[in-house]
């Protein structure tokens, strides 16, 4: 049985989304998928389609690239929500011209605290690579690291997935 908030992080193509989906399926609860990605090109469309196929039937999907709070606030204790992913959510906010990232992050954390459903949050670990060459990428890497720290603080369980293998960092599965 998953904890109220389970935080799954890992590198790109590490198996973190598949692992998070497995947690949701095994919970036996009604599954909700909270999608934060935005499709702007064929590559992203193909990625979204792969995730849909991988996930299979039995999910209610909500698309919320910026404001996830209304969806989280609408969920009940008989549901489990997979928020996939915090990295895309952060990217959307950083690229928004009129965004207040600090406020948006507080809203996200507050919504997680209020949510009565179990929530599994997926995010990328971006701090283990080289220092990016441009200022936006460096700001993003720093912001992602700070967001991941805050998500780990509020999570009951934190799992890092590497090559498809889960490593529990906090709590228990």
Coordinates of N, CA, C and O in Angstrom, one line a residue:
X1 N 0.9 -1.2 0.0 CA 0.0 0.0 0.0 C 0.9 1.2 0.0 O 1.7 1.4 0.9
X2 N 0.7 2.1 -1.0 CA 1.6 3.3 -1.0 C 1.3 4.3 0.1 O 0.2 4.3 0.7
X3 N 2.3 5.1 0.4 CA 2.1 6.2 1.4 C 1.2 7.2 0.8 O 0.9 7.2 -0.4
X4 N 0.8 8.2 1.6 CA 0.0 9.3 1.1 C 0.7 10.0 -0.1 O 0.1 10.2 -1.1
X5 N 2.0 10.4 0.1 CA 2.8 11.0 -1.0 C 4.0 10.1 -1.2 O 4.8 9.9 -0.3
X6 N 4.2 9.6 -2.4 CA 5.3 8.8 -2.8 C 6.0 9.6 -3.9 O 5.4 10.0 -4.9
X7 N 7.3 9.9 -3.7 CA 8.1 10.6 -4.6 C 9.1 9.7 -5.3 O 9.9 9.1 -4.7
X8 N 9.0 9.6 -6.6 CA 9.8 8.8 -7.4 C 10.7 9.6 -8.3 O 10.2 10.5 -9.1
X9 N 12.0 9.5 -8.2 CA 12.9 10.3 -9.0 C 14.0 9.4 -9.7 O 14.3 8.3 -9.2
X10 N 14.5 9.9 -10.8 CA 15.5 9.1 -11.5 C 15.9 9.9 -12.8 O 15.3 11.0 -13.1
X11 N 16.8 9.4 -13.5 CA 17.3 10.0 -14.7 C 16.3 9.8 -15.8 O 15.3 9.0 -15.7
X12 N 16.6 10.4 -17.0 CA 15.8 10.2 -18.2 C 15.8 8.7 -18.5 O 16.9 8.1 -18.5
X13 N 14.7 8.1 -18.9 CA 14.6 6.7 -19.3 C 15.1 5.7 -18.3 O 15.6 4.7 -18.7
X14 N 14.9 6.1 -17.0 CA 15.4 5.2 -16.0 C 14.4 4.1 -15.5 O 14.8 3.2 -14.8
X15 N 13.2 4.3 -16.0 CA 12.1 3.3 -15.6 C 11.3 3.9 -14.4 O 10.4 3.2 -13.9
X16 N 11.4 5.2 -14.1 CA 10.7 5.8 -13.0 C 9.2 5.8 -13.3 O 8.4 5.5 -12.3
X17 N 8.8 6.2 -14.5 CA 7.3 6.2 -14.7 C 6.7 4.8 -14.7 O 5.6 4.7 -14.1
X18 N 7.3 3.9 -15.2 CA 6.8 2.5 -15.2 C 6.7 2.0 -13.8 O 5.7 1.4 -13.4
X19 N 7.7 2.3 -12.9 CA 7.7 1.9 -11.5 C 6.5 2.6 -10.8 O 5.8 2.0 -10.0
X20 N 6.3 3.9 -11.1 CA 5.3 4.7 -10.5 C 3.9 4.1 -10.9 O 3.0 4.0 -10.0
X21 N 3.8 3.8 -12.1 CA 2.5 3.2 -12.6 C 2.2 1.9 -11.9 O 1.1 1.6 -11.5
X22 N 3.3 1.1 -11.7 CA 3.1 -0.2 -11.0 C 2.6 0.0 -9.5 O 1.7 -0.7 -9.1
X23 N 3.1 1.0 -8.9 CA 2.7 1.4 -7.5 C 1.2 1.7 -7.5 O 0.4 1.2 -6.7
X24 N 0.8 2.5 -8.5 CA -0.7 2.8 -8.6 C -1.5 1.6 -8.9 O -2.6 1.5 -8.3
X25 N -1.1 0.8 -9.8 CA -1.9 -0.4 -10.2 C -2.1 -1.3 -8.9 O -3.1 -1.8 -8.6
X26 N -1.0 -1.5 -8.3 CA -1.0 -2.4 -7.1 C -1.8 -1.9 -5.9 O -2.2 -2.7 -5.1
X27 N -2.0 -0.6 -5.9 CA -2.8 0.0 -4.8 C -4.2 -0.5 -4.8 O -4.9 -0.5 -3.7
X28 N -4.8 -0.9 -5.9 CA -6.2 -1.3 -6.0 C -7.2 -0.2 -6.0 O -8.4 -0.4 -6.0
X29 N -6.7 1.1 -5.9 CA -7.5 2.3 -5.9 C -7.8 2.7 -7.3 O -7.2 2.3 -8.3
X30 N -8.9 3.6 -7.4 CA -9.2 4.2 -8.7 C -8.0 5.0 -9.1 O -7.5 5.9 -8.3
X31 N -7.5 4.8 -10.3 CA -6.2 5.5 -10.8 C -6.5 6.8 -11.6 O -7.3 6.8 -12.5
X32 N -5.8 7.8 -11.2 CA -5.9 9.1 -11.9 C -4.5 9.4 -12.4 O -3.5 9.4 -11.6
X33 N -4.4 9.8 -13.7 CA -3.1 10.3 -14.2 C -3.2 11.8 -14.4 O -4.1 12.3 -15.1
X34 N -2.3 12.5 -13.8 CA -2.2 13.9 -13.9 C -1.0 14.3 -14.8 O 0.1 14.2 -14.3
X35 N -1.3 14.6 -16.0 CA -0.3 14.8 -17.0 C 0.1 16.3 -17.0 O -0.8 17.2 -17.2
X36 N 1.4 16.6 -17.0 CA 1.9 18.0 -17.0 C 2.6 18.3 -18.3 O 2.9 19.5 -18.5
X37 N 2.7 17.4 -19.2 CA 3.4 17.7 -20.4 C 2.5 18.5 -21.4 O 1.3 18.4 -21.3
X38 N 3.2 19.2 -22.3 CA 2.5 19.8 -23.4 C 3.1 19.3 -24.6 O 4.4 19.2 -24.7
X39 N 2.3 19.0 -25.6 CA 2.8 18.5 -26.9 C 2.9 19.6 -27.9 O 2.0 20.2 -28.3
X40 N 4.2 19.8 -28.3 CA 4.5 20.9 -29.2 C 5.1 20.4 -30.5 O 5.3 21.1 -31.5
X41 N 5.5 19.1 -30.5 CA 6.2 18.5 -31.7 C 6.0 17.0 -31.8 O 5.4 16.4 -30.9
X42 N 6.4 16.4 -32.8 CA 6.2 15.0 -33.1 C 6.9 14.1 -32.0 O 6.4 13.1 -31.6
X43 N 8.1 14.5 -31.6 CA 8.9 13.7 -30.6 C 8.1 13.6 -29.3 O 8.0 12.5 -28.8
X44 N 7.5 14.7 -28.9 CA 6.8 14.7 -27.6 C 5.5 13.9 -27.8 O 5.1 13.2 -26.9
X45 N 4.8 14.0 -29.0 CA 3.6 13.3 -29.3 C 3.9 11.8 -29.2 O 3.2 11.0 -28.6
X46 N 5.1 11.4 -29.7 CA 5.5 9.9 -29.7 C 5.7 9.5 -28.2 O 5.3 8.4 -27.9
X47 N 6.3 10.4 -27.4 CA 6.6 10.0 -26.0 C 5.3 9.9 -25.3 O 5.1 8.9 -24.5
X48 N 4.4 10.8 -25.5 CA 3.1 10.7 -24.8 C 2.3 9.4 -25.2 O 1.8 8.7 -24.4
X49 N 2.4 9.1 -26.5 CA 1.7 7.9 -27.0 C 2.3 6.7 -26.4 O 1.6 5.7 -26.1
X50 N 3.7 6.6 -26.3 CA 4.3 5.5 -25.6 C 3.9 5.3 -24.2 O 3.6 4.2 -23.7
X51 N 3.8 6.4 -23.5 CA 3.3 6.4 -22.1 C 1.9 5.9 -22.0 O 1.5 5.1 -21.1
X52 N 1.0 6.4 -22.9 CA -0.4 5.9 -22.9 C -0.5 4.4 -23.1 O -1.2 3.7 -22.4
X53 N 0.3 3.9 -24.1 CA 0.3 2.5 -24.4 C 0.8 1.7 -23.2 O 0.3 0.7 -22.8
X54 N 1.9 2.2 -22.6 CA 2.5 1.5 -21.4 C 1.5 1.5 -20.3 O 1.4 0.5 -19.6
X55 N 0.8 2.6 -20.0 CA -0.1 2.7 -18.9 C -1.3 1.7 -19.1 O -1.8 1.1 -18.1
X56 N -1.8 1.7 -20.3 CA -3.0 0.8 -20.5 C -4.3 1.4 -20.1 O -4.4 2.6 -19.8
X57 N -5.3 0.6 -20.0 CA -6.6 1.0 -19.6 C -6.8 1.2 -18.1 O -5.9 0.8 -17.3
X58 N -7.9 1.8 -17.7 CA -8.2 1.9 -16.3 C -7.7 3.2 -15.6 O -7.7 3.2 -14.3
X59 N -7.3 4.2 -16.4 CA -6.9 5.4 -15.8 C -7.8 6.6 -16.2 O -8.3 6.6 -17.4
X60 N -8.1 7.5 -15.3 CA -8.7 8.7 -15.7 C -7.6 9.8 -15.9 O -6.9 10.0 -14.9
X61 N -7.5 10.4 -17.0 CA -6.5 11.3 -17.3 C -6.9 12.8 -17.2 O -8.0 13.1 -17.7
X62 N -6.1 13.6 -16.5 CA -6.4 15.0 -16.5 C -5.1 15.7 -17.0 O -4.0 15.4 -16.5
X63 N -5.2 16.7 -17.9 CA -4.1 17.4 -18.4 C -4.0 18.7 -17.6 O -5.0 19.5 -17.7
X64 N -2.9 19.0 -16.9 CA -2.8 20.2 -16.2 C -1.3 20.6 -16.2 O -0.5 20.3 -15.3
X65 N -0.9 21.2 -17.3 CA 0.6 21.6 -17.4 C 1.1 22.6 -16.4 O 2.2 22.7 -16.2
X66 N 0.2 23.4 -15.9 CA 0.6 24.5 -15.0 C 0.0 24.4 -13.6 O 0.7 24.4 -12.6
X67 N -1.3 24.3 -13.5 CA -2.0 24.4 -12.2 C -2.6 23.0 -11.9 O -3.7 22.7 -12.3
X68 N -1.9 22.3 -11.1 CA -2.3 20.9 -10.7 C -3.3 20.9 -9.5 O -3.9 19.9 -9.2
X69 N -3.3 22.0 -8.8 CA -4.1 22.1 -7.5 C -5.5 21.7 -7.7 O -6.1 21.0 -6.9
X70 N -6.2 22.3 -8.7 CA -7.7 21.9 -8.8 C -7.9 20.4 -9.0 O -8.9 19.9 -8.4
X71 N -7.0 19.7 -9.7 CA -7.2 18.3 -9.9 C -6.9 17.6 -8.5 O -7.7 16.8 -8.1
X72 N -5.8 17.9 -7.9 CA -5.5 17.3 -6.6 C -6.6 17.6 -5.6 O -7.0 16.7 -4.8
X73 N -7.2 18.8 -5.6 CA -8.2 19.1 -4.6 C -9.5 18.3 -4.9 O -10.3 18.2 -4.0
X74 N -9.7 17.9 -6.1 CA -10.9 17.2 -6.5 C -10.9 15.7 -6.1 O -11.9 15.0 -6.2
X75 N -9.8 15.2 -5.7 CA -9.6 13.7 -5.6 C -10.0 13.3 -4.2 O -10.0 14.0 -3.2
X76 N -10.4 12.0 -4.1 CA -10.9 11.4 -2.8 C -10.0 10.3 -2.3 O -9.1 9.9 -3.0
X77 N -10.3 9.9 -1.1 CA -9.5 8.8 -0.5 C -9.5 7.5 -1.2 O -8.6 6.6 -0.9
X78 N -10.4 7.2 -2.1 CA -10.5 6.0 -2.8 C -9.7 6.0 -4.1 O -9.8 5.1 -4.9
X79 N -8.9 7.1 -4.3 CA -8.2 7.3 -5.5 C -6.7 7.3 -5.2 O -6.3 7.7 -4.1
X80 N -5.9 7.1 -6.3 CA -4.5 7.3 -6.3 C -4.1 8.1 -7.5 O -4.7 7.8 -8.6
X81 N -3.3 9.1 -7.4 CA -3.0 10.0 -8.5 C -1.5 9.9 -8.8 O -0.7 10.0 -7.9
X82 N -1.2 9.7 -10.1 CA 0.1 9.7 -10.6 C 0.3 11.1 -11.2 O -0.3 11.4 -12.3
X83 N 1.2 11.9 -10.6 CA 1.5 13.2 -11.2 C 2.8 13.0 -12.0 O 3.9 12.8 -11.4
X84 N 2.7 13.0 -13.3 CA 3.9 12.7 -14.1 C 4.0 13.8 -15.2 O 3.2 13.9 -16.1
X85 N 4.9 14.7 -15.0 CA 6.0 14.7 -14.0 C 6.3 16.1 -13.5 O 5.9 17.1 -14.2
X86 N 6.9 16.2 -12.4 CA 7.3 17.5 -11.8 C 8.3 18.2 -12.6 O 8.3 19.5 -12.6
X87 N 9.1 17.5 -13.4 CA 10.0 18.2 -14.3 C 9.4 19.0 -15.4 O 9.7 20.1 -15.7
X88 N 8.4 18.4 -16.0 CA 7.6 19.1 -17.1 C 6.9 20.2 -16.5 O 6.8 21.3 -17.1
X89 N 6.3 20.0 -15.3 CA 5.6 21.1 -14.6 C 6.5 22.3 -14.4 O 6.1 23.4 -14.7
X90 N 7.7 22.0 -13.9 CA 8.7 23.1 -13.6 C 9.1 23.7 -15.0 O 9.1 25.0 -15.0
X91 N 9.3 23.0 -16.0 CA 9.7 23.6 -17.3 C 8.6 24.5 -17.8 O 8.9 25.6 -18.3
X92 N 7.4 24.1 -17.7 CA 6.2 24.9 -18.1 C 6.2 26.2 -17.3 O 6.0 27.3 -17.9
X93 N 6.5 26.2 -16.0 CA 6.5 27.4 -15.3 C 7.7 28.3 -15.6 O 7.6 29.5 -15.6
X94 N 8.9 27.7 -15.8 CA 10.1 28.5 -16.1 C 10.0 29.2 -17.4 O 10.5 30.2 -17.6
X95 N 9.2 28.6 -18.3 CA 9.1 29.1 -19.7 C 8.0 30.1 -19.8 O 7.9 30.8 -20.8
X96 N 7.1 30.1 -18.8 CA 5.9 31.0 -18.9 C 6.5 32.5 -18.6 O 7.3 32.7 -17.7
X97 N 6.0 33.4 -19.4 CA 6.5 34.8 -19.3 C 6.1 35.5 -18.1 O 6.8 36.3 -17.6
X98 N 4.9 35.1 -17.6 CA 4.4 35.9 -16.4 C 4.4 35.0 -15.2 O 3.6 35.3 -14.3
X99 N 5.2 34.0 -15.1 CA 5.1 33.1 -14.0 C 5.9 33.5 -12.8 O 6.9 34.3 -12.8
X100 N 5.4 33.1 -11.6 CA 6.0 33.3 -10.3 C 6.3 31.9 -9.8 O 5.5 31.3 -9.2
X101 N 7.5 31.5 -10.0 CA 7.9 30.1 -9.7 C 7.8 29.8 -8.2 O 7.3 28.7 -7.9
X102 N 8.2 30.7 -7.4 CA 8.1 30.5 -5.9 C 6.7 30.3 -5.5 O 6.4 29.4 -4.7
X103 N 5.8 31.1 -6.0 CA 4.4 31.0 -5.7 C 3.8 29.7 -6.2 O 3.0 29.0 -5.5
X104 N 4.1 29.3 -7.4 CA 3.6 28.1 -8.0 C 4.1 26.9 -7.3 O 3.4 25.9 -7.0
X105 N 5.4 26.9 -6.8 CA 5.9 25.8 -6.0 C 5.2 25.7 -4.7 O 4.8 24.6 -4.3
X106 N 4.9 26.8 -4.0 CA 4.2 26.7 -2.8 C 2.8 26.2 -3.0 O 2.3 25.4 -2.2
X107 N 2.1 26.6 -4.1 CA 0.8 26.1 -4.4 C 0.8 24.6 -4.7 O -0.1 23.9 -4.2
X108 N 1.8 24.1 -5.3 CA 2.0 22.6 -5.6 C 2.1 21.9 -4.2 O 1.4 20.9 -4.0
X109 N 3.0 22.4 -3.4 CA 3.3 21.7 -2.1 C 2.1 21.8 -1.2 O 1.7 20.8 -0.6
X110 N 1.4 22.9 -1.2 CA 0.1 23.0 -0.4 C -0.9 22.1 -0.9 O -1.7 21.5 -0.1
X111 N -1.1 21.9 -2.2 CA -2.1 21.1 -2.8 C -1.8 19.6 -2.5 O -2.7 18.8 -2.2
X112 N -0.5 19.2 -2.5 CA -0.1 17.9 -2.1 C -0.5 17.6 -0.6 O -1.0 16.6 -0.3
X113 N -0.3 18.6 0.2 CA -0.7 18.5 1.7 C -2.2 18.4 1.9 O -2.6 17.6 2.8
X114 N -2.9 19.0 1.1 CA -4.4 19.0 1.2 C -5.0 17.8 0.6 O -6.2 17.4 1.0
X115 N -4.4 17.2 -0.4 CA -5.0 16.1 -1.2 C -5.3 14.9 -0.3 O -4.5 14.5 0.5
X116 N -6.6 14.4 -0.4 CA -7.0 13.3 0.4 C -6.7 11.9 -0.3 O -6.8 10.9 0.3
X117 N -6.3 12.0 -1.6 CA -5.9 10.8 -2.3 C -4.5 10.5 -2.1 O -3.7 11.4 -1.7
X118 N -4.1 9.3 -2.3 CA -2.6 9.0 -2.3 C -2.1 9.6 -3.6 O -2.8 9.6 -4.6
X119 N -0.9 10.1 -3.6 CA -0.3 10.8 -4.8 C 1.1 10.2 -5.0 O 1.9 10.1 -4.0
X120 N 1.4 9.8 -6.2 CA 2.7 9.4 -6.6 C 3.3 10.5 -7.5 O 2.7 10.7 -8.6
X121 N 4.4 11.1 -7.2 CA 4.9 12.2 -8.0 C 6.2 11.7 -8.6 O 7.1 11.2 -7.9
X122 N 6.3 11.9 -9.9 CA 7.5 11.5 -10.7 C 8.3 12.7 -11.0 O 7.7 13.8 -11.4
X123 N 9.7 12.7 -10.9 CA 10.5 13.8 -11.2 C 11.9 13.3 -11.7 O 12.3 12.2 -11.4
X124 N 12.5 14.1 -12.5 CA 13.9 13.8 -13.0 C 14.9 14.3 -12.0 O 14.8 15.4 -11.4
X125 N 16.0 13.5 -11.9 CA 17.2 13.9 -11.2 C 18.1 14.5 -12.2 O 18.5 13.8 -13.1
X126 N 18.3 15.8 -12.1 CA 19.1 16.5 -13.2 C 20.4 17.0 -12.7 O 21.2 17.5 -13.5
X127 N 20.8 16.7 -11.5 CA 22.0 17.3 -10.9 C 23.2 16.4 -11.0 O 24.2 16.7 -10.4
X128 N 23.1 15.2 -11.7 CA 24.2 14.3 -11.7 C 25.0 14.3 -13.0 O 25.9 13.5 -13.2
X129 N 24.7 15.3 -13.9 CA 25.4 15.4 -15.1 C 26.4 16.5 -15.1 O 26.7 17.1 -14.1
X130 N 26.8 16.9 -16.3 CA 27.7 18.0 -16.4 C 27.0 19.4 -16.2 O 25.8 19.5 -16.3
X131 N 27.8 20.4 -16.0 CA 27.2 21.8 -15.8 C 26.7 22.2 -17.2 O 27.5 22.2 -18.1
X132 N 25.5 22.6 -17.3 CA 25.0 23.0 -18.6 C 25.7 24.3 -19.2 O 26.2 25.1 -18.4
X133 N 25.7 24.4 -20.5 CA 26.5 25.5 -21.1 C 25.8 26.8 -21.1 O 26.4 27.8 -21.2
X134 N 24.4 26.8 -20.9 CA 23.7 28.1 -21.0 C 23.0 28.4 -19.7 O 22.7 27.6 -18.9
X135 N 22.7 29.7 -19.5 CA 22.2 30.2 -18.3 C 20.8 29.6 -18.0 O 20.5 29.3 -16.8
X136 N 19.9 29.5 -19.0 CA 18.6 28.9 -18.7 C 18.7 27.5 -18.2 O 18.0 27.1 -17.3
X137 N 19.5 26.7 -18.9 CA 19.7 25.3 -18.5 C 20.2 25.2 -17.0 O 19.8 24.3 -16.3
X138 N 21.2 26.1 -16.7 CA 21.7 26.1 -15.3 C 20.7 26.5 -14.3 O 20.6 25.9 -13.3
X139 N 19.9 27.5 -14.7 CA 18.8 27.9 -13.8 C 17.8 26.8 -13.6 O 17.3 26.5 -12.5
X140 N 17.4 26.1 -14.7 CA 16.5 25.0 -14.6 C 17.1 23.9 -13.7 O 16.4 23.3 -12.8
X141 N 18.3 23.5 -13.9 CA 18.9 22.4 -13.1 C 18.9 22.8 -11.6 O 18.6 22.0 -10.8
X142 N 19.2 24.0 -11.3 CA 19.1 24.5 -9.9 C 17.7 24.5 -9.4 O 17.5 24.0 -8.2
X143 N 16.8 25.0 -10.2 CA 15.4 25.0 -9.7 C 14.8 23.6 -9.6 O 14.1 23.3 -8.6
X144 N 15.2 22.6 -10.4 CA 14.8 21.2 -10.3 C 15.3 20.6 -9.1 O 14.6 19.9 -8.3
X145 N 16.6 20.9 -8.8 CA 17.2 20.4 -7.5 C 16.4 20.9 -6.3 O 16.1 20.1 -5.4
X146 N 16.1 22.2 -6.3 CA 15.4 22.7 -5.1 C 14.0 22.2 -5.0 O 13.5 21.8 -3.9
X147 N 13.3 22.0 -6.2 CA 12.0 21.4 -6.1 C 12.0 20.0 -5.6 O 11.2 19.6 -4.8
X148 N 13.0 19.2 -6.1 CA 13.1 17.8 -5.7 C 13.3 17.7 -4.2 O 12.8 16.9 -3.5
X149 N 14.1 18.6 -3.6 CA 14.4 18.6 -2.2 C 13.1 18.9 -1.4 O 12.8 18.2 -0.4
X150 N 12.3 19.8 -1.9 CA 11.0 20.2 -1.2 C 10.0 19.0 -1.4 O 9.3 18.7 -0.4
X151 N 10.0 18.4 -2.5 CA 9.1 17.2 -2.7 C 9.5 16.1 -1.8 O 8.6 15.4 -1.2
X152 N 10.8 15.9 -1.7 CA 11.3 14.8 -0.8 C 10.9 15.1 0.7 O 10.6 14.1 1.4
X153 N 11.0 16.3 1.0 CA 10.6 16.7 2.4 C 9.2 16.3 2.8 O 8.9 15.8 3.9
X154 N 8.2 16.6 1.8 CA 6.8 16.4 2.1 C 6.4 14.9 1.8 O 5.3 14.5 2.3
X155 N 7.2 14.2 1.2 CA 6.9 12.8 0.8 C 7.0 11.9 2.0 O 8.0 12.0 2.8
X156 N 6.1 10.9 2.1 CA 6.2 9.8 3.1 C 7.3 8.8 2.6 O 8.0 8.2 3.5
X157 N 7.3 8.6 1.3 CA 8.3 7.6 0.8 C 9.0 8.3 -0.4 O 8.3 9.0 -1.2
X158 N 10.3 8.1 -0.5 CA 11.1 8.6 -1.6 C 11.9 7.4 -2.2 O 12.5 6.7 -1.5
X159 N 11.7 7.3 -3.5 CA 12.4 6.2 -4.2 C 13.2 6.7 -5.4 O 12.6 7.4 -6.2
X160 N 14.4 6.3 -5.5 CA 15.2 6.7 -6.7 C 15.2 5.4 -7.6 O 15.6 4.3 -7.1
X161 N 14.9 5.6 -8.9 CA 14.9 4.5 -9.8 C 16.1 4.7 -10.7 O 16.3 5.7 -11.3
X162 N 16.9 3.6 -10.8 CA 18.1 3.6 -11.6 C 18.1 2.3 -12.4 O 17.9 1.3 -11.8
X163 N 18.2 2.4 -13.7 CA 18.2 1.2 -14.6 C 17.0 0.3 -14.3 O 17.1 -0.9 -14.3
X164 N 15.8 0.9 -13.9 CA 14.6 0.2 -13.6 C 14.6 -0.4 -12.3 O 13.6 -1.1 -11.9
X165 N 15.6 -0.2 -11.4 CA 15.6 -0.8 -10.1 C 15.4 0.3 -9.1 O 16.0 1.4 -9.0
X166 N 14.4 0.1 -8.2 CA 14.1 1.1 -7.1 C 15.0 1.0 -5.9 O 15.4 -0.1 -5.5
X167 N 15.4 2.1 -5.5 CA 16.2 2.3 -4.3 C 15.5 3.2 -3.3 O 15.3 4.4 -3.6
X168 N 15.0 2.6 -2.2 CA 14.2 3.4 -1.2 C 15.2 4.3 -0.5 O 16.1 3.9 0.2
X169 N 14.9 5.6 -0.5 CA 15.7 6.6 0.2 C 15.1 7.1 1.5 O 15.8 7.5 2.4
X170 N 13.8 7.0 1.5 CA 13.0 7.4 2.7 C 11.7 6.6 2.8 O 11.1 6.4 1.8
X171 N 11.4 6.2 4.0 CA 10.1 5.5 4.2 C 10.3 4.0 3.7 O 11.4 3.5 3.7
X172 N 9.1 3.4 3.3 CA 9.1 2.0 2.9 C 8.1 1.8 1.8 O 7.1 2.6 1.8
X173 N 8.3 0.9 0.9 CA 7.3 0.5 -0.1 C 6.3 -0.5 0.5 O 6.7 -1.3 1.3

